[in-house]
C-alpha atoms as one frame of an Amber mdcrd trajectory, in Angstrom:
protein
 -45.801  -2.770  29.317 -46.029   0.663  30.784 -46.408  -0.531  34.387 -42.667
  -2.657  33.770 -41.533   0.772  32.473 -42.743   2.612  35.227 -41.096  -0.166
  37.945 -37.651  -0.133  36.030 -37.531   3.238  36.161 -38.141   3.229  39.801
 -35.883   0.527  40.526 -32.916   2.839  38.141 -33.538   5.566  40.230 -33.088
   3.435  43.772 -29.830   1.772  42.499 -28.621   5.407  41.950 -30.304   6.783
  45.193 -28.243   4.451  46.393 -24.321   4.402  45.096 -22.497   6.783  48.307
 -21.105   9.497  46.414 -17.555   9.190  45.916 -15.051  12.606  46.770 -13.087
  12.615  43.969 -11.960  15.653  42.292 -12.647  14.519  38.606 -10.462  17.224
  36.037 -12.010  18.986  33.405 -11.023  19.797  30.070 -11.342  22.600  28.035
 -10.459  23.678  24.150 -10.976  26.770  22.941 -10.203  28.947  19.380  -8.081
  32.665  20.592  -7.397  35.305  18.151  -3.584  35.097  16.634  -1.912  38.137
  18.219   2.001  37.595  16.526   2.781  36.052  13.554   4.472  32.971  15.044
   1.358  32.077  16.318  -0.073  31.936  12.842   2.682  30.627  11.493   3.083
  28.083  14.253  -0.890  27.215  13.380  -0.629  26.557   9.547   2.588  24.161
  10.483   0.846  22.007  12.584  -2.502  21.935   9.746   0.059  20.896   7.386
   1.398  18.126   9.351  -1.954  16.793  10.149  -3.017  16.939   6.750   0.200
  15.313   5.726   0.064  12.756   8.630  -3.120  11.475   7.223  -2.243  10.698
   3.699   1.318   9.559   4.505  -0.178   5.436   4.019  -0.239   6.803   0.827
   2.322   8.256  -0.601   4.883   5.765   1.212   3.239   3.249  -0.515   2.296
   4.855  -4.046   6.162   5.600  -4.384   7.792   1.775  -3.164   7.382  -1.244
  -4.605   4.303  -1.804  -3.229   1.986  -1.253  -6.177   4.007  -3.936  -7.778
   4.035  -6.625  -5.004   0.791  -6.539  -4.174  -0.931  -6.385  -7.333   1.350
  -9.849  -8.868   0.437 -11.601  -5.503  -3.049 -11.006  -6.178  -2.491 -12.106
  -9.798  -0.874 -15.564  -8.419  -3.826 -15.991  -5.702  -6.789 -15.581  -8.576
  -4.777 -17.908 -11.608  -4.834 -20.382  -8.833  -7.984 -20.232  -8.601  -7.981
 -20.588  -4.681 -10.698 -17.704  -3.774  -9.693 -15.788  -0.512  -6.722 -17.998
  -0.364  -4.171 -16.311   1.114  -6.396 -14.122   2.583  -6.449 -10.969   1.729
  -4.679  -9.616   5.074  -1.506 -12.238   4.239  -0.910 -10.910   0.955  -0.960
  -7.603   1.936   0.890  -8.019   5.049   3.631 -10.179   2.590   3.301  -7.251
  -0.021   4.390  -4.625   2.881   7.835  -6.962   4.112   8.782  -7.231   0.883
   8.368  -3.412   0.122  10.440  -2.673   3.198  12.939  -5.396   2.073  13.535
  -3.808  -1.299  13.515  -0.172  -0.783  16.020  -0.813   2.689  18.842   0.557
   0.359  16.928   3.886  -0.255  15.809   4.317   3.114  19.422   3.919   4.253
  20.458   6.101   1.894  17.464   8.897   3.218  18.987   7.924   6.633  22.185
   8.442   6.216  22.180  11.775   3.928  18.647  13.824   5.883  17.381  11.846
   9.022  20.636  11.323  10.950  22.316  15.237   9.931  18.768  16.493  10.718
  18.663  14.652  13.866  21.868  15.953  15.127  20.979  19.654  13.915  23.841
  19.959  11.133  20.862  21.050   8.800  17.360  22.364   8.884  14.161  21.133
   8.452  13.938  22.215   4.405  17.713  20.910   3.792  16.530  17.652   5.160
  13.280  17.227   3.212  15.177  17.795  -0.087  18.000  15.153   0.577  15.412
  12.607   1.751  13.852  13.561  -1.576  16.405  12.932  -4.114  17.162   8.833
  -3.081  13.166   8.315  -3.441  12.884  10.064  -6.733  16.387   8.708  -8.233
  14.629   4.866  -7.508  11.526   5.970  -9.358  13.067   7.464 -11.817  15.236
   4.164 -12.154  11.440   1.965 -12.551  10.095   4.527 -14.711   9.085   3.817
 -18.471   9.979   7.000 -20.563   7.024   6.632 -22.255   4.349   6.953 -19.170
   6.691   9.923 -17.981   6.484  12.000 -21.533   2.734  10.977 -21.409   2.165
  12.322 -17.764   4.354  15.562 -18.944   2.091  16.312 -22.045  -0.773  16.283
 -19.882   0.332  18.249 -17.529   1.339  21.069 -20.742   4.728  21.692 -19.276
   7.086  21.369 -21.713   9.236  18.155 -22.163  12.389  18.764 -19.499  16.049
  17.779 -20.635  16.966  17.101 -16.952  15.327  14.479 -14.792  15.839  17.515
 -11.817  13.548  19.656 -13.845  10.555  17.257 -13.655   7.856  17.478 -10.449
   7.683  15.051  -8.231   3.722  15.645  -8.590   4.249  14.098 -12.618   6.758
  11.833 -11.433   4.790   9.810  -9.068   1.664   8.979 -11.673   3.980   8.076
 -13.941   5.788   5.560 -11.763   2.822   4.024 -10.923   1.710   3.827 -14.271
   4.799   1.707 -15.269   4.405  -0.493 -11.899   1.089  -1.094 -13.346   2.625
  -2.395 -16.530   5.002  -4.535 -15.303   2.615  -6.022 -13.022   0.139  -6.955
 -15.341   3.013  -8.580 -17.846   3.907 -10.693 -15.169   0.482 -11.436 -13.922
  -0.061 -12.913 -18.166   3.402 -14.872 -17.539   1.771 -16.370 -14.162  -1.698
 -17.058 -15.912  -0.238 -19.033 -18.877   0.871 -22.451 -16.552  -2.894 -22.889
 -15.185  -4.547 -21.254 -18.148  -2.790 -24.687 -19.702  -4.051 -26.944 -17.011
  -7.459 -25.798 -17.182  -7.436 -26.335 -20.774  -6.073 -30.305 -20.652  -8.912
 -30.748 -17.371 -11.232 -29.183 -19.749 -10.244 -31.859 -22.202  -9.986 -34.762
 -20.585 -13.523 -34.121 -18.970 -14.928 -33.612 -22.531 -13.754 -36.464 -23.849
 -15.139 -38.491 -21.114 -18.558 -37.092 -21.408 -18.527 -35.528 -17.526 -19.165
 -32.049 -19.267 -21.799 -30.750 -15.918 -18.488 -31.193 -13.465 -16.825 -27.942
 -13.440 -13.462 -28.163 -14.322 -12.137 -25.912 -11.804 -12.808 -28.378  -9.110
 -10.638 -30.671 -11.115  -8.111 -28.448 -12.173  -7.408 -26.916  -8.392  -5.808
 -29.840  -7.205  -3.096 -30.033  -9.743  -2.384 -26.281  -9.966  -1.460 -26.648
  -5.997   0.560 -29.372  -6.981   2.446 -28.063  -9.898   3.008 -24.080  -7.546
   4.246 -26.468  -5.010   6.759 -28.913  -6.709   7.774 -25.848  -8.643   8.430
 -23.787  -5.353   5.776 -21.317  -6.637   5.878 -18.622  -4.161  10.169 -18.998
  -4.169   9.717 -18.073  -7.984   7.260 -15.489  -7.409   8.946 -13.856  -5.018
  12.709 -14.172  -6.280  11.584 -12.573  -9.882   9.426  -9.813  -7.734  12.738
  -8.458  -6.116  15.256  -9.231  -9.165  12.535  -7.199 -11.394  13.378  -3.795
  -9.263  17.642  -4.526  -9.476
């Protein structure tokens, strides 16, 4: 072993020996830290940490305050009462669960458009001006999905006391407590999807009982006809139609 070592080594060495070296001027780069000497400088510095600390949790908070949480969570619900394992795949139902979130919050981002990106754009206001009118459309549609009763509870925890205005609340108690009632709603109608094939299961179960097959599992029975029934039904159609009506 040591003496194919020693001859690859050798041979490594000759293949380099012999590559011509090539005369190209190959740039260098170089990053270095300087002491601040103006206070733009240091100003200019904590801006840009801001917006790369932003930039990398922006996934989510755009999706923590859509109609994400919802989406995706029911879809999932539909995919395990079926009973069909990684069927959609998990990248489908998430990729379905994103164009339907940009499908039903198009009216708010319009609205953010219109009122902060486009005047911002065009320099009619600054950079602050725009961030609060983006703001307000965002936190007027959670608002709008919002049970009173997760917002009061995210309120008393935070020990603030209980606002009369919805301007007076923080967007930092807001968003828990929107996703707390997304959460709610979600699992309501992932019980209203369960009950169809919780009752096939039950008459499979049955039937196989009765005629003494009780080692068959009856989700290999009951599979079929759950496809069947979502599909004569237009499963998805329903699914999807009370998703979007359930945010109007």
């Amino acid at each position: 072993m040591k003496i194919i070592s020693n001859g690859l080594l050798i041979a490594f060495l000759w293949l380099l020996s012999a590559i011509p070296v090539l005369a190209i001027d190959i740039p260098t780069i170089s990053m270095g830290v300087k002491n601040a000497t103006t206070t733009g400088e240091v100003s200019t510095a904590i801006q840009i940490l801001l917006v790369l600390t932003v930039l990398s949790v922006a996934p989510a908070i755009l999706l923590m305050t859509t109609a994400f949480v919802r989406v995706v969570v029911v879809l999932s619900f539909v995919r395990q009462a079926m009973g069909t394992q990684q069927m959609p795949p998990n990248q489908v139902i998430v990729g379905l669960s994103l164009f339907l979130t940009f499908f039903i919050m198009a009216p708010v981002y319009n609205v953010v458009n219109e009122q902060a990106v486009q005047p911002y754009l065009s320099g009619k206001i600054d950079q602050t001006q725009a961030l609060d009118l983006a703001v307000e459309p965002v936190r007027d549609f959670m608002f709008a999905q919002t049970r009173e009763v997760d917002l009061a509870l995210l309120v008393d925890i935070s020990g603030e006391q209980q606002p009369e205005e919805q301007k007076n609340i923080a967007t930092t108690t807001l968003i828990p407590a929107f996703m707390l009632s997304e959460l709610n709603r979600a699992f309501q109608m992932g019980f209203m999807i369960y009950i169809p094939f919780l009752v096939i299961d039950m008459i499979v179960a049955s039937v196989l009982m009765s005629m003494g097959m009780m080692m068959l599992p009856p989700p290999i029975i009951s599979l079929p006809f759950k496809l069947l029934l979502f599909v004569l039904v237009d499963g998805w159609g329903l699914v999807v139609g009370a998703l979007v009506k359930s945010f109007s």
